[in-house]
């Protein structure tokens, strides 16, 4: 362990006790933070009796893997359909947002235009308007367009993220100008410079924004609840919610459904965790 | 090779060309944002002056009628109180927990990324899933909840967490859920802030004889985190205003939504899109809410001096 002894002044019994206390506290907190995940898995793989028994035990009597098959076989639950909807929506939202916001961010950062600042402030201003407050008029707009219960209605209005545009702009402002100048000397215009030079050299920011948008789209609830009125347009969150707010019949099915619903995110999350953290840290949110 | 003249000529180009390319890049995004944010906002403002039951093309102008009936509606004003109480709990609790986590994780010499991942992991969970775990497993009131089981070991009575209003135990359920989901995210913001503090400041403090621990935190760390703190508090308040998912999923059931613990968005949801379908009234509520959020945000930003660099 490098520099394990630290400054001599601090290496007394009191400091060591403090350090031990801190470690114990951290481990206890980590256990508390993990318990809900454990409960999700435990209940998802238990029998209904094991979940609802008054003599509740931390470990279930036996694991019931058939819950998984039962979930997808149940005709009353549109699980496969809502998972498919969520996947389509999250992928399309992520690709669309990253494309639109990165182009706009690049234009704002790099193409000199007289009114660029005004456009930027008009975009930034919408960050002050919480998206949730506009859900009533947005619902009105989408229903006027005839997009209720369609994938279009669930995807297109969510594609224009001022937050993503802001992050891209800040990032491109710091992008090394020399690389672009070299491209210009070679006769590349804005469009080709962007695609051939800027995008290939900006993978981390695309990964960070992409994962943040993907997580947000997968977990979104209010908008899919408002727009996805038809059962065929339910996302997995809306499907789960209709269980909790209605009469719960098969509680083990509900829990395995919830466990299944977080698997895609956990995969994305564990693969790209470093990018997410770096993206949050570099977002300039607290500068 | 003198590249400077070459570069200047090629970078500036004809002005019209640059304007065109600017709009090629920014245009699609700006148009979408205008259509799906500015148009709804203006439409909302328009609708709020009309009687619009079950319709989006109203004809009956009611002036400020929707506003007065919204503001004199006890349910709406109580929803604002619900928000105030909620933010009074959640903002300080999340602030303290996430800062404490960041301070502890930051000083770890081993397993730092493990602990950071564990605390950040709930960010991958949706409010819907978390609500389910809280409602049906941790804080289940009747038979099989973890909280009641643990309390039972100490001989405590069973508590119906979500339906007991005196004392309002449902707040414990709502607050711990959000705390679990978002503390890790704010911890990361604080970790970023901590990493930006110059090590020289700590060395200088040690030379000056400051005791590590509280004194250093009080005089170095905390003041240096000022900008991060302001951003965190601002985000926490704005997010609290938008609370919807966990309230909706924890408290409404097949019988409807109980009148207690109903924040503004839940109330608006039921007013505009529920049984009433009163879009005019809902729009008025949305406008009032937007104004309140704007005022709170501006006052807070002024108060804390958002964007001002640390001295």
Coordinates of C-alpha atoms in Angstrom, one line a residue:
Chain A
X1 CA 0.0 0.0 0.0
X2 CA 1.6 3.3 -1.1
X3 CA 2.2 6.0 1.6
X4 CA 0.3 3.8 4.0
X5 CA 1.7 5.4 7.1
X6 CA 0.8 8.9 6.1
X7 CA 2.0 11.9 8.1
X8 CA 3.4 10.9 11.5
X9 CA 1.2 13.3 13.4
X10 CA -1.9 11.6 12.3
X11 CA -0.8 8.1 12.8
X12 CA -2.1 7.7 16.3
X13 CA -4.7 5.3 17.8
X14 CA -7.5 7.9 17.5
X15 CA -7.0 8.3 13.8
X16 CA -6.8 4.6 13.2
X17 CA -10.0 4.2 15.2
X18 CA -11.7 6.9 13.1
X19 CA -10.6 5.2 9.9
X20 CA -12.0 1.8 11.1
X21 CA -15.2 3.5 12.1
X22 CA -15.5 5.0 8.7
X23 CA -14.9 1.7 7.0
X24 CA -17.5 0.0 9.1
X25 CA -20.0 2.8 8.4
X26 CA -19.3 2.5 4.6
X27 CA -19.8 -1.2 4.6
X28 CA -23.1 -0.9 6.6
X29 CA -24.3 1.8 4.2
X30 CA -23.3 -0.3 1.2
X31 CA -25.3 -3.2 2.6
X32 CA -28.3 -0.9 3.1
X33 CA -28.0 0.3 -0.5
X34 CA -27.8 -3.3 -1.9
X35 CA -30.7 -4.7 0.2
X36 CA -33.5 -3.4 -2.2
X37 CA -31.8 -5.1 -5.1
X38 CA -31.6 -8.3 -3.1
X39 CA -35.3 -8.1 -2.2
X40 CA -36.2 -7.7 -5.8
X41 CA -34.3 -10.8 -6.7
X42 CA -35.4 -12.8 -3.7
X43 CA -39.1 -12.0 -4.3
X44 CA -38.8 -12.6 -8.0
X45 CA -37.5 -16.1 -7.5
X46 CA -39.8 -17.0 -4.6
X47 CA -43.2 -18.6 -4.4
X48 CA -46.1 -16.4 -3.6
X49 CA -46.3 -18.1 -0.2
X50 CA -42.7 -17.3 0.5
X51 CA -43.2 -13.6 -0.2
X52 CA -46.4 -13.1 1.7
X53 CA -45.8 -15.4 4.6
X54 CA -46.2 -13.7 8.0
X55 CA -43.2 -15.7 9.1
X56 CA -41.0 -13.7 6.7
X57 CA -37.4 -14.9 6.3
X58 CA -34.5 -13.2 4.7
X59 CA -33.7 -16.2 2.5
X60 CA -36.6 -17.9 0.8
X61 CA -37.3 -21.6 1.4
X62 CA -36.6 -22.5 -2.2
X63 CA -35.9 -20.7 -5.4
X64 CA -38.5 -20.9 -8.1
X65 CA -37.0 -20.2 -11.5
X66 CA -40.2 -21.1 -13.2
X67 CA -41.5 -17.7 -12.3
X68 CA -39.6 -16.4 -15.3
X69 CA -41.4 -18.7 -17.8
X70 CA -44.7 -18.0 -16.1
X71 CA -44.3 -14.3 -16.6
X72 CA -43.8 -14.5 -20.3
X73 CA -46.6 -17.1 -20.7
X74 CA -49.2 -15.1 -18.8
X75 CA -51.6 -13.7 -21.4
X76 CA -52.9 -11.0 -19.0
X77 CA -49.5 -9.3 -18.8
X78 CA -48.1 -7.8 -22.0
X79 CA -44.6 -8.3 -20.8
X80 CA -42.8 -9.2 -24.0
X81 CA -44.6 -6.4 -25.9
X82 CA -43.8 -3.8 -23.3
X83 CA -40.2 -4.8 -23.2
X84 CA -40.0 -4.6 -26.9
X85 CA -41.6 -1.1 -26.8
X86 CA -39.2 0.1 -24.1
X87 CA -36.2 -1.2 -26.1
X88 CA -37.4 0.5 -29.4
X89 CA -38.1 3.7 -27.5
X90 CA -34.9 3.7 -25.6
X91 CA -32.7 2.9 -28.6
X92 CA -34.4 5.3 -30.9
X93 CA -34.4 8.1 -28.3
X94 CA -30.7 7.6 -27.6
X95 CA -29.6 7.6 -31.2
X96 CA -31.9 10.5 -32.2
X97 CA -31.0 12.6 -29.2
X98 CA -27.2 12.1 -29.6
X99 CA -27.4 12.9 -33.3
X100 CA -29.6 16.0 -33.0
X101 CA -28.0 17.4 -29.9
X102 CA -24.4 16.8 -31.1
X103 CA -25.0 18.5 -34.4
X104 CA -26.6 21.4 -32.7
X105 CA -23.9 21.6 -30.0
X106 CA -21.2 21.6 -32.7
X107 CA -22.9 24.3 -34.7
X108 CA -23.3 26.5 -31.6
X109 CA -19.7 25.9 -30.5
X110 CA -17.9 26.1 -33.8
X111 CA -19.8 27.8 -36.6
X112 CA -19.5 31.6 -36.3
X113 CA -23.0 33.1 -36.8
X114 CA -24.2 36.5 -35.7
X115 CA -27.1 35.3 -33.7
X116 CA -25.6 32.1 -32.3
X117 CA -25.7 33.4 -28.8
X118 CA -29.4 34.3 -28.9
X119 CA -30.1 30.8 -30.3
X120 CA -28.0 29.3 -27.5
X121 CA -29.9 31.2 -24.8
X122 CA -33.2 30.2 -26.3
X123 CA -32.2 26.6 -26.0
X124 CA -30.7 27.0 -22.6
X125 CA -33.9 28.7 -21.4
X126 CA -35.9 25.6 -21.9
X127 CA -33.7 23.9 -19.2
X128 CA -35.5 26.3 -16.8
X129 CA -38.8 24.9 -17.9
X130 CA -39.1 21.5 -16.3
X131 CA -40.3 19.1 -18.9
X132 CA -42.9 17.7 -16.5
X133 CA -44.7 21.1 -16.2
X134 CA -45.3 21.0 -20.0
X135 CA -46.9 17.6 -20.0
X136 CA -50.5 18.9 -20.2
X137 CA -49.9 21.1 -23.2
X138 CA -47.6 18.5 -24.8
X139 CA -50.3 16.0 -24.4
X140 CA -52.7 18.3 -26.1
X141 CA -50.2 18.9 -29.0
X142 CA -49.5 15.2 -29.4
X143 CA -53.2 14.3 -29.4
X144 CA -53.8 17.0 -32.0
X145 CA -51.2 15.4 -34.2
X146 CA -53.0 12.1 -33.6
X147 CA -49.9 10.5 -32.0
X148 CA -51.5 9.1 -28.9
X149 CA -50.5 5.5 -28.2
X150 CA -48.0 5.4 -31.1
X151 CA -44.3 4.9 -30.9
X152 CA -43.9 8.3 -32.8
X153 CA -45.7 10.0 -30.0
X154 CA -43.6 8.3 -27.4
X155 CA -40.3 9.0 -29.1
X156 CA -40.2 12.2 -31.2
X157 CA -41.3 14.8 -28.6
X158 CA -38.5 13.5 -26.2
X159 CA -35.7 13.8 -28.8
X160 CA -34.9 17.5 -28.2
X161 CA -32.9 17.5 -25.0
X162 CA -31.5 20.9 -24.2
X163 CA -29.4 19.3 -21.6
X164 CA -27.6 17.0 -24.1
X165 CA -27.1 19.9 -26.5
X166 CA -25.6 21.9 -23.7
X167 CA -23.1 19.2 -22.8
X168 CA -22.1 18.7 -26.4
X169 CA -21.6 22.4 -26.9
X170 CA -19.4 22.7 -23.8
X171 CA -17.4 19.7 -25.0
X172 CA -16.9 20.9 -28.5
X173 CA -15.8 24.3 -27.2
X174 CA -12.8 22.5 -25.6
X175 CA -12.2 20.3 -28.7
X176 CA -8.6 20.9 -30.0
X177 CA -9.0 23.5 -32.8
X178 CA -5.7 22.3 -34.4
X179 CA -7.3 19.1 -35.6
X180 CA -10.1 20.9 -37.3
X181 CA -7.8 23.5 -38.8
X182 CA -5.8 20.7 -40.4
X183 CA -9.0 19.3 -41.9
X184 CA -9.9 22.8 -43.3
X185 CA -6.5 23.1 -44.8
X186 CA -7.2 19.8 -46.5
X187 CA -10.3 21.4 -48.0
X188 CA -13.0 19.8 -45.8
X189 CA -16.1 21.8 -45.1
X190 CA -18.0 21.9 -41.8
X191 CA -20.0 18.8 -42.6
X192 CA -17.1 16.5 -43.5
X193 CA -14.9 17.9 -40.8
X194 CA -17.6 17.0 -38.3
X195 CA -18.1 13.5 -39.5
X196 CA -14.5 12.6 -40.3
X197 CA -12.5 14.4 -37.7
X198 CA -14.7 15.5 -34.8
X199 CA -17.0 12.5 -34.3
X200 CA -14.3 9.8 -34.4
X201 CA -12.3 11.7 -31.8
X202 CA -15.1 12.3 -29.4
X203 CA -16.2 8.7 -28.5
X204 CA -16.2 9.3 -24.7
X205 CA -18.6 12.2 -24.7
X206 CA -20.9 10.3 -27.1
X207 CA -20.8 7.3 -24.8
X208 CA -21.5 9.3 -21.7
X209 CA -24.4 11.3 -23.1
X210 CA -25.8 8.2 -24.8
X211 CA -25.9 6.1 -21.6
X212 CA -27.4 8.9 -19.6
X213 CA -30.1 9.4 -22.3
X214 CA -30.7 5.6 -22.5
X215 CA -31.2 5.3 -18.8
X216 CA -33.5 8.3 -18.7
X217 CA -35.5 6.9 -21.6
X218 CA -35.8 3.4 -20.2
X219 CA -36.9 4.7 -16.8
X220 CA -39.2 7.4 -18.0
X221 CA -42.7 7.1 -16.6
X222 CA -44.9 10.2 -16.8
X223 CA -44.7 10.7 -20.5
X224 CA -45.3 7.0 -21.4
X225 CA -48.1 6.9 -18.9
X226 CA -49.8 9.9 -20.5
X227 CA -49.2 8.9 -24.1
X228 CA -49.3 5.1 -24.0
X229 CA -53.0 4.7 -23.2
X230 CA -53.4 1.7 -25.4
X231 CA -52.1 -1.6 -23.9
X232 CA -50.0 -2.2 -27.0
X233 CA -48.1 1.0 -26.5
X234 CA -47.2 0.4 -22.8
X235 CA -43.6 0.6 -21.9
X236 CA -42.3 -1.8 -19.3
X237 CA -42.5 0.9 -16.6
X238 CA -46.2 1.6 -17.3
X239 CA -46.9 -2.1 -17.4
X240 CA -45.3 -2.6 -14.0
X241 CA -47.1 0.4 -12.6
X242 CA -50.5 -0.9 -13.6
X243 CA -49.7 -3.9 -11.4
X244 CA -48.8 -1.8 -8.3
X245 CA -51.7 0.6 -8.6
X246 CA -54.2 -2.1 -9.4
X247 CA -55.1 -5.3 -7.6
X248 CA -52.0 -7.3 -7.2
X249 CA -52.8 -10.9 -8.1
X250 CA -49.5 -12.6 -8.7
X251 CA -47.0 -10.8 -6.5
X252 CA -44.1 -13.1 -7.5
X253 CA -44.8 -12.4 -11.2
X254 CA -44.7 -8.7 -10.5
X255 CA -41.3 -9.0 -8.8
X256 CA -39.8 -11.1 -11.5
X257 CA -41.1 -8.7 -14.1
X258 CA -39.4 -5.8 -12.2
X259 CA -36.2 -7.8 -12.0
X260 CA -36.3 -8.5 -15.7
X261 CA -37.0 -4.8 -16.4
X262 CA -33.7 -3.6 -14.8
X263 CA -31.5 -6.2 -16.4
X264 CA -30.8 -4.2 -19.6
X265 CA -29.9 -1.2 -17.6
X266 CA -27.6 -3.1 -15.3
X267 CA -25.8 -4.4 -18.3
X268 CA -25.4 -1.0 -19.9
X269 CA -24.6 0.4 -16.5
X270 CA -21.9 -2.1 -15.6
X271 CA -20.3 -1.9 -19.0
X272 CA -20.3 1.9 -19.3
X273 CA -20.2 3.0 -15.6
X274 CA -16.9 4.8 -15.9
X275 CA -18.2 6.8 -18.9
X276 CA -21.4 7.7 -17.0
X277 CA -19.4 8.9 -14.0
X278 CA -16.9 10.7 -16.1
X279 CA -19.7 12.2 -18.1
X280 CA -21.5 13.5 -15.0
X281 CA -18.2 14.8 -13.7
X282 CA -17.3 16.5 -16.9
X283 CA -20.7 17.8 -17.7
X284 CA -19.8 21.2 -16.3
X285 CA -22.9 21.1 -14.3
X286 CA -21.2 22.7 -11.3
X287 CA -18.9 25.1 -13.1
Chain B
X1 CA 5.2 27.5 -44.3
X2 CA 3.2 30.5 -43.1
X3 CA -0.2 29.0 -42.4
X4 CA -1.8 31.9 -40.5
X5 CA -3.0 33.8 -43.6
X6 CA -4.1 30.6 -45.2
X7 CA -6.0 29.6 -42.1
X8 CA -7.8 32.9 -41.6
X9 CA -9.0 32.9 -45.2
X10 CA -10.3 29.4 -45.1
X11 CA -11.9 29.7 -41.6
X12 CA -13.9 32.8 -42.3
X13 CA -15.3 32.0 -45.7
X14 CA -18.4 33.8 -47.1
X15 CA -20.8 34.8 -44.4
X16 CA -23.9 33.4 -46.1
X17 CA -22.2 30.1 -46.3
X18 CA -21.5 30.0 -42.6
X19 CA -25.1 31.1 -41.8
X20 CA -26.4 28.3 -43.9
X21 CA -24.2 25.7 -42.3
X22 CA -25.1 26.9 -38.8
X23 CA -28.7 26.3 -39.5
X24 CA -28.0 22.9 -41.1
X25 CA -26.4 21.9 -37.8
X26 CA -28.6 23.7 -35.4
X27 CA -31.9 23.9 -37.3
X28 CA -33.4 20.5 -36.8
X29 CA -32.7 20.5 -33.1
X30 CA -34.0 24.1 -32.7
X31 CA -37.1 23.4 -34.7
X32 CA -37.9 20.3 -32.7
X33 CA -37.3 22.2 -29.4
X34 CA -39.6 25.0 -30.5
X35 CA -42.3 22.6 -31.6
X36 CA -42.2 20.4 -28.5
X37 CA -41.4 23.0 -25.8
X38 CA -42.2 26.5 -26.9
X39 CA -45.4 25.6 -28.7
X40 CA -46.8 23.6 -25.8
X41 CA -45.9 26.4 -23.4
X42 CA -47.8 29.0 -25.5
X43 CA -50.6 26.7 -26.1
X44 CA -50.8 26.1 -22.4
X45 CA -51.0 29.8 -21.7
X46 CA -53.8 30.1 -24.3
X47 CA -55.8 27.2 -23.0
X48 CA -55.5 28.4 -19.4
X49 CA -57.9 31.3 -20.3
X50 CA -60.5 29.0 -21.7
X51 CA -63.0 26.6 -20.4
X52 CA -61.7 23.4 -22.0
X53 CA -63.4 20.2 -20.7
X54 CA -62.6 17.2 -22.9
X55 CA -61.4 19.4 -25.7
X56 CA -58.2 20.9 -27.1
X57 CA -59.9 23.5 -29.3
X58 CA -61.9 25.6 -26.7
X59 CA -64.4 28.4 -27.6
X60 CA -65.5 29.7 -24.2
X61 CA -63.2 32.4 -22.9
X62 CA -63.2 32.6 -19.1
X63 CA -60.4 35.1 -18.6
X64 CA -58.6 34.5 -15.3
X65 CA -61.4 32.2 -14.1
X66 CA -59.2 29.1 -14.3
X67 CA -56.5 30.8 -12.3
X68 CA -58.8 32.0 -9.5
X69 CA -60.6 28.7 -9.2
X70 CA -57.2 26.9 -9.2
X71 CA -55.8 29.2 -6.5
X72 CA -58.9 29.0 -4.4
X73 CA -59.0 25.2 -4.7
X74 CA -58.0 23.7 -1.4
X75 CA -56.7 20.6 -3.2
X76 CA -54.3 22.6 -5.3
X77 CA -52.9 24.7 -2.6
X78 CA -52.5 21.7 -0.3
X79 CA -50.6 20.1 -3.1
X80 CA -48.2 23.0 -3.0
X81 CA -47.9 22.5 0.8
X82 CA -47.2 18.8 0.1
X83 CA -44.3 19.9 -2.1
X84 CA -43.0 22.3 0.4
X85 CA -43.0 19.7 3.2
X86 CA -41.5 17.1 0.8
X87 CA -38.6 19.4 -0.2
X88 CA -38.1 20.3 3.4
X89 CA -37.3 16.7 4.1
X90 CA -35.7 15.6 0.9
X91 CA -33.4 18.5 0.1
X92 CA -31.3 18.6 3.3
X93 CA -31.4 14.8 3.7
X94 CA -30.0 14.1 0.2
X95 CA -27.5 17.0 0.5
X96 CA -26.1 15.6 3.8
X97 CA -26.1 12.0 2.8
X98 CA -24.5 12.5 -0.7
X99 CA -21.9 14.9 0.8
X100 CA -21.1 12.4 3.5
X101 CA -20.8 9.5 1.1
X102 CA -18.5 11.6 -1.2
X103 CA -16.3 12.5 1.7
X104 CA -16.0 8.9 2.9
X105 CA -15.5 7.4 -0.6
X106 CA -13.0 10.1 -1.6
X107 CA -10.6 9.2 1.2
X108 CA -10.7 5.4 0.6
X109 CA -7.4 3.9 -0.4
X110 CA -8.9 0.7 -1.6
X111 CA -12.1 -0.5 -3.2
X112 CA -13.0 3.1 -4.0
X113 CA -14.6 2.3 -7.3
X114 CA -16.5 -0.6 -5.7
X115 CA -18.2 1.6 -3.1
X116 CA -18.8 4.4 -5.7
X117 CA -20.5 1.8 -7.9
X118 CA -22.7 0.5 -5.1
X119 CA -23.9 3.9 -4.1
X120 CA -24.4 4.9 -7.8
X121 CA -26.2 1.7 -8.7
X122 CA -29.7 2.7 -7.6
X123 CA -29.5 5.4 -10.3
X124 CA -30.1 2.5 -12.8
X125 CA -33.3 1.6 -11.0
X126 CA -36.6 3.3 -12.1
X127 CA -38.9 5.0 -9.6
X128 CA -41.5 2.5 -10.6
X129 CA -39.4 -0.5 -9.7
X130 CA -38.1 1.2 -6.5
X131 CA -41.7 2.0 -5.5
X132 CA -42.7 -1.6 -6.0
X133 CA -39.9 -2.8 -3.7
X134 CA -40.7 -0.2 -1.1
X135 CA -44.4 -0.7 -1.2
X136 CA -44.6 -4.4 -1.5
X137 CA -41.5 -5.6 0.3
X138 CA -39.7 -3.1 2.6
X139 CA -42.6 -1.1 3.9
X140 CA -45.5 -3.4 3.5
X141 CA -47.9 -2.7 6.2
X142 CA -49.8 -5.9 6.8
X143 CA -47.8 -9.0 6.9
X144 CA -44.6 -9.4 5.2
X145 CA -42.6 -6.2 5.1
X146 CA -38.9 -6.1 6.0
X147 CA -39.4 -3.0 8.1
X148 CA -42.2 -4.6 10.2
X149 CA -40.2 -7.8 10.5
X150 CA -37.1 -6.0 11.8
X151 CA -39.2 -3.9 14.1
X152 CA -41.0 -7.1 15.3
X153 CA -37.6 -8.4 16.5
X154 CA -37.6 -5.5 19.0
X155 CA -41.2 -6.1 19.9
X156 CA -42.6 -3.1 18.1
X157 CA -46.2 -3.1 16.7
X158 CA -46.9 -3.5 13.1
X159 CA -47.3 -0.3 11.2
X160 CA -49.4 0.4 8.1
X161 CA -46.7 2.6 6.6
X162 CA -48.5 4.0 3.6
X163 CA -52.0 4.6 5.1
X164 CA -51.1 5.9 8.6
X165 CA -51.7 9.6 8.5
X166 CA -51.2 10.4 12.2
X167 CA -48.2 10.3 12.5
X168 CA -47.6 10.6 8.7
X169 CA -45.4 7.5 8.3
X170 CA -45.8 7.6 4.5
X171 CA -43.3 10.4 4.5
X172 CA -40.6 8.0 5.7
X173 CA -41.4 5.7 2.8
X174 CA -41.4 8.5 0.2
X175 CA -38.3 10.2 1.5
X176 CA -36.2 7.1 1.9
X177 CA -37.1 5.9 -1.6
X178 CA -35.9 9.1 -3.3
X179 CA -32.9 9.2 -1.0
X180 CA -31.9 5.7 -2.1
X181 CA -32.4 6.5 -5.8
X182 CA -30.6 9.8 -6.1
X183 CA -28.0 10.1 -3.3
X184 CA -25.4 8.3 -5.5
X185 CA -25.9 10.7 -8.4
X186 CA -25.2 13.7 -6.2
X187 CA -22.3 11.9 -4.5
X188 CA -20.7 11.8 -7.9
X189 CA -21.1 15.5 -8.3
X190 CA -19.5 16.1 -4.9
X191 CA -16.7 13.7 -5.8
X192 CA -16.0 15.7 -8.9
X193 CA -16.0 18.9 -6.7
X194 CA -13.6 17.3 -4.2
X195 CA -11.2 16.3 -6.9
X196 CA -10.9 19.9 -8.1
X197 CA -9.7 21.2 -4.7
X198 CA -6.0 22.1 -4.9
X199 CA -3.9 19.8 -2.6
X200 CA -1.8 22.8 -1.7
X201 CA -4.7 24.2 0.3
X202 CA -4.6 21.1 2.5
X203 CA -0.9 21.3 2.9
X204 CA -1.1 25.0 3.8
X205 CA -3.8 24.1 6.4
X206 CA -1.6 21.4 7.9
X207 CA 1.3 23.8 8.1
X208 CA -1.0 26.3 9.9
X209 CA -1.7 23.6 12.4
X210 CA -5.4 22.9 11.5
X211 CA -6.5 19.6 12.9
X212 CA -7.5 17.1 10.2
X213 CA -11.2 16.3 10.4
X214 CA -13.7 18.9 11.3
X215 CA -11.4 22.0 11.2
X216 CA -10.1 21.2 7.7
X217 CA -13.6 20.4 6.5
X218 CA -15.1 23.6 8.0
X219 CA -12.4 25.9 6.7
X220 CA -11.1 24.3 3.5
X221 CA -13.3 21.6 2.0
X222 CA -16.8 23.0 2.6
X223 CA -16.0 26.5 1.3
X224 CA -14.2 25.1 -1.7
X225 CA -17.3 23.0 -2.5
X226 CA -19.5 26.1 -2.7
X227 CA -20.2 26.0 -6.4
X228 CA -21.0 22.3 -6.3
X229 CA -23.3 22.8 -3.3
X230 CA -25.2 25.5 -5.0
X231 CA -25.8 23.4 -8.1
X232 CA -26.8 20.4 -6.0
X233 CA -29.3 22.3 -3.9
X234 CA -30.8 23.9 -7.1
X235 CA -31.1 20.6 -8.8
X236 CA -32.6 19.0 -5.7
X237 CA -35.3 21.7 -5.4
X238 CA -36.2 21.5 -9.1
X239 CA -36.4 17.8 -9.0
X240 CA -38.5 17.8 -5.9
X241 CA -41.0 20.1 -7.7
X242 CA -41.3 17.5 -10.4
X243 CA -41.9 14.6 -8.0
X244 CA -44.5 12.4 -9.6
X245 CA -43.4 8.8 -10.2
X246 CA -43.0 7.6 -6.6
X247 CA -46.0 9.4 -5.2
X248 CA -48.2 8.0 -8.0
X249 CA -46.9 4.5 -7.6
X250 CA -46.7 4.3 -3.8
X251 CA -50.0 5.9 -2.9
X252 CA -52.5 5.4 -5.7
X253 CA -54.2 2.0 -5.9
X254 CA -57.3 0.6 -7.6
X255 CA -59.5 2.7 -5.3
X256 CA -57.9 6.0 -6.5
X257 CA -55.5 8.4 -4.9
X258 CA -55.7 9.5 -1.2
X259 CA -56.1 13.2 -0.5
X260 CA -53.0 13.4 1.6
X261 CA -49.4 13.6 0.1
X262 CA -50.5 14.7 -3.3
X263 CA -47.8 16.9 -4.9
X264 CA -48.7 19.4 -7.6
X265 CA -47.8 17.2 -10.6
X266 CA -50.0 14.4 -9.3
X267 CA -52.8 16.8 -8.8
X268 CA -52.4 18.2 -12.3
X269 CA -52.3 14.8 -13.8
X270 CA -55.6 13.9 -12.3
X271 CA -57.2 17.2 -13.1
X272 CA -56.1 17.4 -16.7
X273 CA -56.1 13.8 -17.8
X274 CA -58.0 11.9 -15.1
X275 CA -61.8 11.8 -14.8
X276 CA -62.3 15.5 -15.2
X277 CA -60.3 15.9 -18.4
X278 CA -60.2 19.6 -17.6
X279 CA -57.4 20.8 -19.8
X280 CA -58.1 24.5 -19.2
X281 CA -57.8 24.2 -15.5
X282 CA -54.8 21.9 -15.8
X283 CA -53.1 24.4 -18.0
X284 CA -53.7 27.1 -15.5
X285 CA -52.2 24.9 -12.9
X286 CA -49.2 24.2 -15.1
X287 CA -48.6 27.9 -15.7
X288 CA -48.8 28.7 -12.0
X289 CA -46.4 25.9 -11.2
X290 CA -44.0 27.0 -14.0
X291 CA -44.1 30.6 -12.5
X292 CA -43.4 29.3 -9.0
X293 CA -40.5 27.2 -10.2
X294 CA -39.1 30.1 -12.2
X295 CA -39.3 32.4 -9.2
X296 CA -37.8 29.9 -6.8
X297 CA -35.0 29.1 -9.2
X298 CA -34.2 32.8 -9.8
X299 CA -34.4 33.7 -6.2
X300 CA -32.2 30.8 -5.3
X301 CA -29.7 31.5 -8.0
X302 CA -29.4 35.2 -6.9
X303 CA -29.2 34.2 -3.3
X304 CA -26.4 31.7 -3.7
X305 CA -24.8 33.6 -6.5
X306 CA -25.0 30.8 -9.1
X307 CA -22.2 31.0 -11.6
X308 CA -20.0 33.1 -9.4
X309 CA -16.6 31.5 -9.0
X310 CA -15.3 30.7 -5.6
X311 CA -13.0 33.5 -4.3

